[in-house]
mmCIF file of C-alpha atoms in Angstrom:
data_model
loop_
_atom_site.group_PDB
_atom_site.id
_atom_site.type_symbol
_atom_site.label_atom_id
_atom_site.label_comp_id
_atom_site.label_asym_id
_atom_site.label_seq_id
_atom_site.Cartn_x
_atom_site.Cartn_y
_atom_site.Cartn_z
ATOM 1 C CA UNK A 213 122.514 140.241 42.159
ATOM 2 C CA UNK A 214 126.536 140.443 42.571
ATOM 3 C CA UNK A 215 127.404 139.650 46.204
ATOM 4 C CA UNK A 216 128.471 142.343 48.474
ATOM 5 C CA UNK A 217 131.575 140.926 50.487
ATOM 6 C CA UNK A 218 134.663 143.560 50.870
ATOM 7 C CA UNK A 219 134.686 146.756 49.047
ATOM 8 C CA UNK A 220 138.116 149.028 48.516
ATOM 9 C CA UNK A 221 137.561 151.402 46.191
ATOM 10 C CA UNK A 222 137.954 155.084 45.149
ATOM 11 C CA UNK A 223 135.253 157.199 47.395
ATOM 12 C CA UNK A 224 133.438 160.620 45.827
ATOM 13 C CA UNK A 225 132.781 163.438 48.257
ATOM 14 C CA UNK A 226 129.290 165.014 47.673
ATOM 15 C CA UNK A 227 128.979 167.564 50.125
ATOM 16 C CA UNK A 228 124.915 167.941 50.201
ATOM 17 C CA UNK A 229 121.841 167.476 51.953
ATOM 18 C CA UNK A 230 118.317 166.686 50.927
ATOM 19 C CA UNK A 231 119.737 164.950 47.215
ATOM 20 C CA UNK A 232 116.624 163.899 46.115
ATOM 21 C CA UNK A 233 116.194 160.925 43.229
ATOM 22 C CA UNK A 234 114.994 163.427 40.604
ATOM 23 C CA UNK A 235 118.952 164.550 40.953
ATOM 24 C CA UNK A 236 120.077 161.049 40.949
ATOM 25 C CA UNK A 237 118.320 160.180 37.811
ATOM 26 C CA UNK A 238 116.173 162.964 36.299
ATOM 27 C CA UNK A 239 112.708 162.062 35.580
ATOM 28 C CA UNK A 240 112.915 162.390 30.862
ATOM 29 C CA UNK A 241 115.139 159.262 31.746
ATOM 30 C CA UNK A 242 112.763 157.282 33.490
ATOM 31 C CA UNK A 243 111.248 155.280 30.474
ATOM 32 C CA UNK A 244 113.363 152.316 30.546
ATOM 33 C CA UNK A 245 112.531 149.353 32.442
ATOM 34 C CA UNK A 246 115.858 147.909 32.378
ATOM 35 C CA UNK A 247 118.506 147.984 34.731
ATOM 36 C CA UNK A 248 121.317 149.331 32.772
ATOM 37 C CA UNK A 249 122.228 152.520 30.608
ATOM 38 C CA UNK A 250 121.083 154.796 33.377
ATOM 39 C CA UNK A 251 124.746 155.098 34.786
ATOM 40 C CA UNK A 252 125.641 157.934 32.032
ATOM 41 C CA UNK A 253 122.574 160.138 33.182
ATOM 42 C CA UNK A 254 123.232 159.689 36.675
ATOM 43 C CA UNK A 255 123.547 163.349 38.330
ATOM 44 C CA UNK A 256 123.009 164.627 34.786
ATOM 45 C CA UNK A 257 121.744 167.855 35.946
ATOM 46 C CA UNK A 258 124.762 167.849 38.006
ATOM 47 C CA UNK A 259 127.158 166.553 35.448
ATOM 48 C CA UNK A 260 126.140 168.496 32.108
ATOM 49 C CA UNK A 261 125.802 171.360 31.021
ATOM 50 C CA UNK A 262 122.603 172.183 28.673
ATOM 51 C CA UNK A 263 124.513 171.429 25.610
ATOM 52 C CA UNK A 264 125.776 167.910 27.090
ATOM 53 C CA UNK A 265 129.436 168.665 27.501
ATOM 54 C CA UNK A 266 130.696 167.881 30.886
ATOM 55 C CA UNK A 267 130.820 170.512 34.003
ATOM 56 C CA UNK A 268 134.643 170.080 35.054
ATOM 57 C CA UNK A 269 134.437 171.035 38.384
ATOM 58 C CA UNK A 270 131.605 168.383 39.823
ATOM 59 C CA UNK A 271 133.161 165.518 41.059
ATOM 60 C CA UNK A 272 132.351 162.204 39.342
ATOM 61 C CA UNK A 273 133.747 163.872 36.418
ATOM 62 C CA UNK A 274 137.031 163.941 37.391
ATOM 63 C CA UNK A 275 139.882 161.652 37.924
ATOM 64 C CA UNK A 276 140.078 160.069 40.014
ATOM 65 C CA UNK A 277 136.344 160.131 41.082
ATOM 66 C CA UNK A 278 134.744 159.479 37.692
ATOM 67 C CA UNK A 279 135.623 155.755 39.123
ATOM 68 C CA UNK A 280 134.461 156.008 42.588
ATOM 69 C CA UNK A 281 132.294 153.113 43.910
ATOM 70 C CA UNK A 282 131.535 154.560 47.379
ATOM 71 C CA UNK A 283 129.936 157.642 47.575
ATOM 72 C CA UNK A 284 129.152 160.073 50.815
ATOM 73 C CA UNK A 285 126.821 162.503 50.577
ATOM 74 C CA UNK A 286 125.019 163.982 53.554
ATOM 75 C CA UNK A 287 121.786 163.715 55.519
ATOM 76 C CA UNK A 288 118.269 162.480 53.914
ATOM 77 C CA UNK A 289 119.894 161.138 50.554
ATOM 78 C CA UNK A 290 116.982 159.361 48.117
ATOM 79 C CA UNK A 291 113.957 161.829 49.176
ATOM 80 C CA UNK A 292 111.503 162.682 46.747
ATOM 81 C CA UNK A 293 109.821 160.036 44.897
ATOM 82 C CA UNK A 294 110.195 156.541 45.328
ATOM 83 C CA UNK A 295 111.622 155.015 42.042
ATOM 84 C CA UNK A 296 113.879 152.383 41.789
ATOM 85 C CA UNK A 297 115.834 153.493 38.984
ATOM 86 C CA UNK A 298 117.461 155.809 41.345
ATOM 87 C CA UNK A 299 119.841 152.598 42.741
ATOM 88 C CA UNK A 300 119.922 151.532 39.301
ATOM 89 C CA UNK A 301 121.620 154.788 37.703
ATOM 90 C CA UNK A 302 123.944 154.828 40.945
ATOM 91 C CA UNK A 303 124.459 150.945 40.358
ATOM 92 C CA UNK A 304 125.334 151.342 36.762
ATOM 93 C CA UNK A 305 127.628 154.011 36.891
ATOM 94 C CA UNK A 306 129.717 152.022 39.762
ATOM 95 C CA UNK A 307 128.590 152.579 43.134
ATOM 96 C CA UNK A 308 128.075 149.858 45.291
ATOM 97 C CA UNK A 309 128.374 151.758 48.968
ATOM 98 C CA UNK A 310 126.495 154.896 49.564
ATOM 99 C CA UNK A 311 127.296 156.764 53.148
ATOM 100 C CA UNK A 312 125.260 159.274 54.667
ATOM 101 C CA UNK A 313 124.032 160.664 58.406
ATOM 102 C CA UNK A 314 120.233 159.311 57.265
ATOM 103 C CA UNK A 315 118.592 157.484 53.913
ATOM 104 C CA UNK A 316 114.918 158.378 52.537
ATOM 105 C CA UNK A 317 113.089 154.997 54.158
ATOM 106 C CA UNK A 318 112.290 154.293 50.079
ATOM 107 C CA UNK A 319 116.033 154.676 48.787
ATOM 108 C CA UNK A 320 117.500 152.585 51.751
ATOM 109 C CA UNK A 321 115.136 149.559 51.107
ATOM 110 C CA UNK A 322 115.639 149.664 47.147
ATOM 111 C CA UNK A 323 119.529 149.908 47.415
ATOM 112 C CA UNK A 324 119.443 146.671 49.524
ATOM 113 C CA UNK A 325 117.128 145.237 46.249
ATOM 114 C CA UNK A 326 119.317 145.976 44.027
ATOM 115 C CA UNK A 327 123.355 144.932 45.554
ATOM 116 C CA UNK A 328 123.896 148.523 47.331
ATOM 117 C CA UNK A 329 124.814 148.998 50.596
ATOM 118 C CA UNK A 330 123.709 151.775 52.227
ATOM 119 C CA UNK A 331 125.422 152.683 55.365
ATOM 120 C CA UNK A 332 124.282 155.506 58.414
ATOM 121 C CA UNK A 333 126.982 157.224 59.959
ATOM 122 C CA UNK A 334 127.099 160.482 61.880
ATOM 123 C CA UNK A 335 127.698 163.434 60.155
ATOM 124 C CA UNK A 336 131.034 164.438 61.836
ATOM 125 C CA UNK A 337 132.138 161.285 60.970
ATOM 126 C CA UNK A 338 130.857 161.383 57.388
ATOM 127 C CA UNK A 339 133.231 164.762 57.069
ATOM 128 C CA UNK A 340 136.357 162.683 57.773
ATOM 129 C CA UNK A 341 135.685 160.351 55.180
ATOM 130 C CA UNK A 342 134.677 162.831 52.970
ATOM 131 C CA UNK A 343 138.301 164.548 54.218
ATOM 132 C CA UNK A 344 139.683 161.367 53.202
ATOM 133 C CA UNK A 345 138.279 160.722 49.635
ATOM 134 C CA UNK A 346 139.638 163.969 48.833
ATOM 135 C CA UNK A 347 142.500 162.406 48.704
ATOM 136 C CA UNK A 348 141.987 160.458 45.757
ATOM 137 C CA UNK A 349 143.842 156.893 44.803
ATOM 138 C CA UNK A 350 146.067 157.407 47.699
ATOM 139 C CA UNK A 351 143.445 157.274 49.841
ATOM 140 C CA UNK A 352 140.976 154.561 49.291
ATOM 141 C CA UNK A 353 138.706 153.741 51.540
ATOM 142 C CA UNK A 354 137.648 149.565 52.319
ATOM 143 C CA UNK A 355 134.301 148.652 53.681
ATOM 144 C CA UNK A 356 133.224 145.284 54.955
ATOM 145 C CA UNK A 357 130.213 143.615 55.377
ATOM 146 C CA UNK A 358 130.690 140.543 57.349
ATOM 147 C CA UNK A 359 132.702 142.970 59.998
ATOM 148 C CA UNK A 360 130.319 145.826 59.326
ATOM 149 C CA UNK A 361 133.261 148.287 59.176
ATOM 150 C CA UNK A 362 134.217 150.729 57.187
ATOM 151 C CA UNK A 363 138.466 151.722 57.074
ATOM 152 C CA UNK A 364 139.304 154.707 56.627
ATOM 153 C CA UNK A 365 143.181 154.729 54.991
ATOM 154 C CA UNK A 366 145.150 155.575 58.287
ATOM 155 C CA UNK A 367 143.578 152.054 59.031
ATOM 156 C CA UNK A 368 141.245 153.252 61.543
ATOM 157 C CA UNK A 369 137.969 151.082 61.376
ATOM 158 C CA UNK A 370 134.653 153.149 61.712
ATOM 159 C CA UNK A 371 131.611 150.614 62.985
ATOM 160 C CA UNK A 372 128.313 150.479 61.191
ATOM 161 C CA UNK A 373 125.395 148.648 61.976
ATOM 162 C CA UNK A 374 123.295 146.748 59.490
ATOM 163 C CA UNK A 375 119.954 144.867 60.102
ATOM 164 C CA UNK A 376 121.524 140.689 60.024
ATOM 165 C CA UNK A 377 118.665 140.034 57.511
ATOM 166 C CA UNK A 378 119.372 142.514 55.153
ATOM 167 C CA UNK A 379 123.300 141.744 55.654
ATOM 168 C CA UNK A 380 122.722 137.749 54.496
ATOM 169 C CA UNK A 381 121.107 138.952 51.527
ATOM 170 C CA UNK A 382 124.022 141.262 50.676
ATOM 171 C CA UNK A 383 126.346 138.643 51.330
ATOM 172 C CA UNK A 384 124.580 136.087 49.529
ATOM 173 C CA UNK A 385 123.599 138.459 46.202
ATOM 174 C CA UNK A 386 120.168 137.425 46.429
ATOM 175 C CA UNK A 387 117.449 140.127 45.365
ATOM 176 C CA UNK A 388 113.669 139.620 45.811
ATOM 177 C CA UNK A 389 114.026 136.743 42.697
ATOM 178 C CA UNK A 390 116.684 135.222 44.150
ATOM 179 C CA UNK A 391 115.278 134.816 47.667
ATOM 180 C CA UNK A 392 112.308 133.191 45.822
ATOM 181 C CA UNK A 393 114.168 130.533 44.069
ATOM 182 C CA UNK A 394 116.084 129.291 47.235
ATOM 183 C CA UNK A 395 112.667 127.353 47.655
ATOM 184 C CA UNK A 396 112.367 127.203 44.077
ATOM 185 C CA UNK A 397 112.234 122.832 45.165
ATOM 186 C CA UNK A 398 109.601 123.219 47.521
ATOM 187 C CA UNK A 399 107.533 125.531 44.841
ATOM 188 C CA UNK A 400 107.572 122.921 42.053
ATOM 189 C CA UNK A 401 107.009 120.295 44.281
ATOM 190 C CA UNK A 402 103.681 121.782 45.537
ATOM 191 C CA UNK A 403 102.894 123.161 41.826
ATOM 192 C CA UNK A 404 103.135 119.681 40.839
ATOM 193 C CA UNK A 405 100.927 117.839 43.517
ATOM 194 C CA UNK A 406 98.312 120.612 42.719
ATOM 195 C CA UNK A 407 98.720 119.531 39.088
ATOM 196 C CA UNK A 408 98.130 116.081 39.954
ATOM 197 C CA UNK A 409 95.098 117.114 42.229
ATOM 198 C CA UNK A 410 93.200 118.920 39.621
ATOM 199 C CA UNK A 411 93.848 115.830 36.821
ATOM 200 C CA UNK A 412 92.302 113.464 39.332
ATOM 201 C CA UNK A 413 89.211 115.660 40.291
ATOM 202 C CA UNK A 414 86.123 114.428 38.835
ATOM 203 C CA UNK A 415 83.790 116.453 36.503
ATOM 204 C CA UNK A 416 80.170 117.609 37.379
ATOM 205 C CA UNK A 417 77.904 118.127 34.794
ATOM 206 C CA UNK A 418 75.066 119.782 35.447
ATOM 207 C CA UNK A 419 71.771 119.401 33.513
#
């Protein structure tokens, strides 16, 4: 997983409560188990129109948004059903900071699996930044993690706060795997002493 460290990027206003993760990736999409292609279909209801060509007027697909990596939406963002490949589509097309008053429990704890960082903010102050992304380029907004702030372009800093767990695995790009192999010494090691424990145990036969 790509470490989370500073972020200054391009943010995309989405003005909407209750975006559930059947809008974030619709469900005819969900066959793949991998991690990557999803980014295209990402808001497709949102995006397309029925014969695939793009709507002009949402967001992401215009300049200089169709770039953004921080998004800010509004409260409950994620409900619906619990699948991962929610993070994944948002991951894939770019977005590595999602803001929002309050998360779907489900959402928040896969975007942390998967290099996201999700951060709560109240809503008046999530209608600033989204005042600010409007902006565009000249208004980029800069998030980061070790300070747990997010700066807004006037260089005012806006406080988050982050559980100091799921911070050192953002800061360390370590997903369930890679949390697993950090004792990856200590597993072997005990895999082989069993090994050499089941060689040396003797054999009952039984008449």
């Amino acid at each position: 997983m790509e470490k989370f460290t500073t972020l200054s990027a391009v943010a995309a206003a989405l003005p909407e409560a209750n975006i559930d993760t059947d809008k974030i990736i619709p469900a005819r999409f969900l066959k793949t188990t991998q991690r990557t292609g999803l980014g295209k279909h990402a808001f497709d209801a949102m995006r397309y129109n029925p014969d695939g060509s793009e709507k002009p007027d949402f967001v992401l697909n215009r300049e200089p948004w169709r770039k953004a990596e921080i998004l800010i939406t509004y409260e409950n963002l994620g409900c619906g059903s619990s699948r991962e490949h929610a993070p994944w589509a948002l991951l894939d097309f770019g977005i590595r900071c999602v803001i929002a008053p309050s998360f779907a429990d489900i959402f928040f704890n896969n975007c942390f699996k998967n290099g996201i960082l999700p951060i709560s903010l109240p809503r008046e102050i999530c209608d600033e930044l989204m005042g600010d992304a409007a902006m565009g380029s000249n208004a980029r907004l800069s998030v980061d993690l070790q300070r747990q702030v997010v700066i807004r372009p006037d260089g005012q800093e806006v406080p988050f706060e982050i559980d100091p767990f799921r911070k050192h695995l953002l800061l360390e790009g370590l997903d369930d795997i890679g949390q697993t192999l950090q004792h990856e010494r200590s597993i072997d090691g005990y895999e082989s002493r069993e090994s050499q424990a089941k060689a040396w145990m003797p054999t009952i036969h039984i008449d």
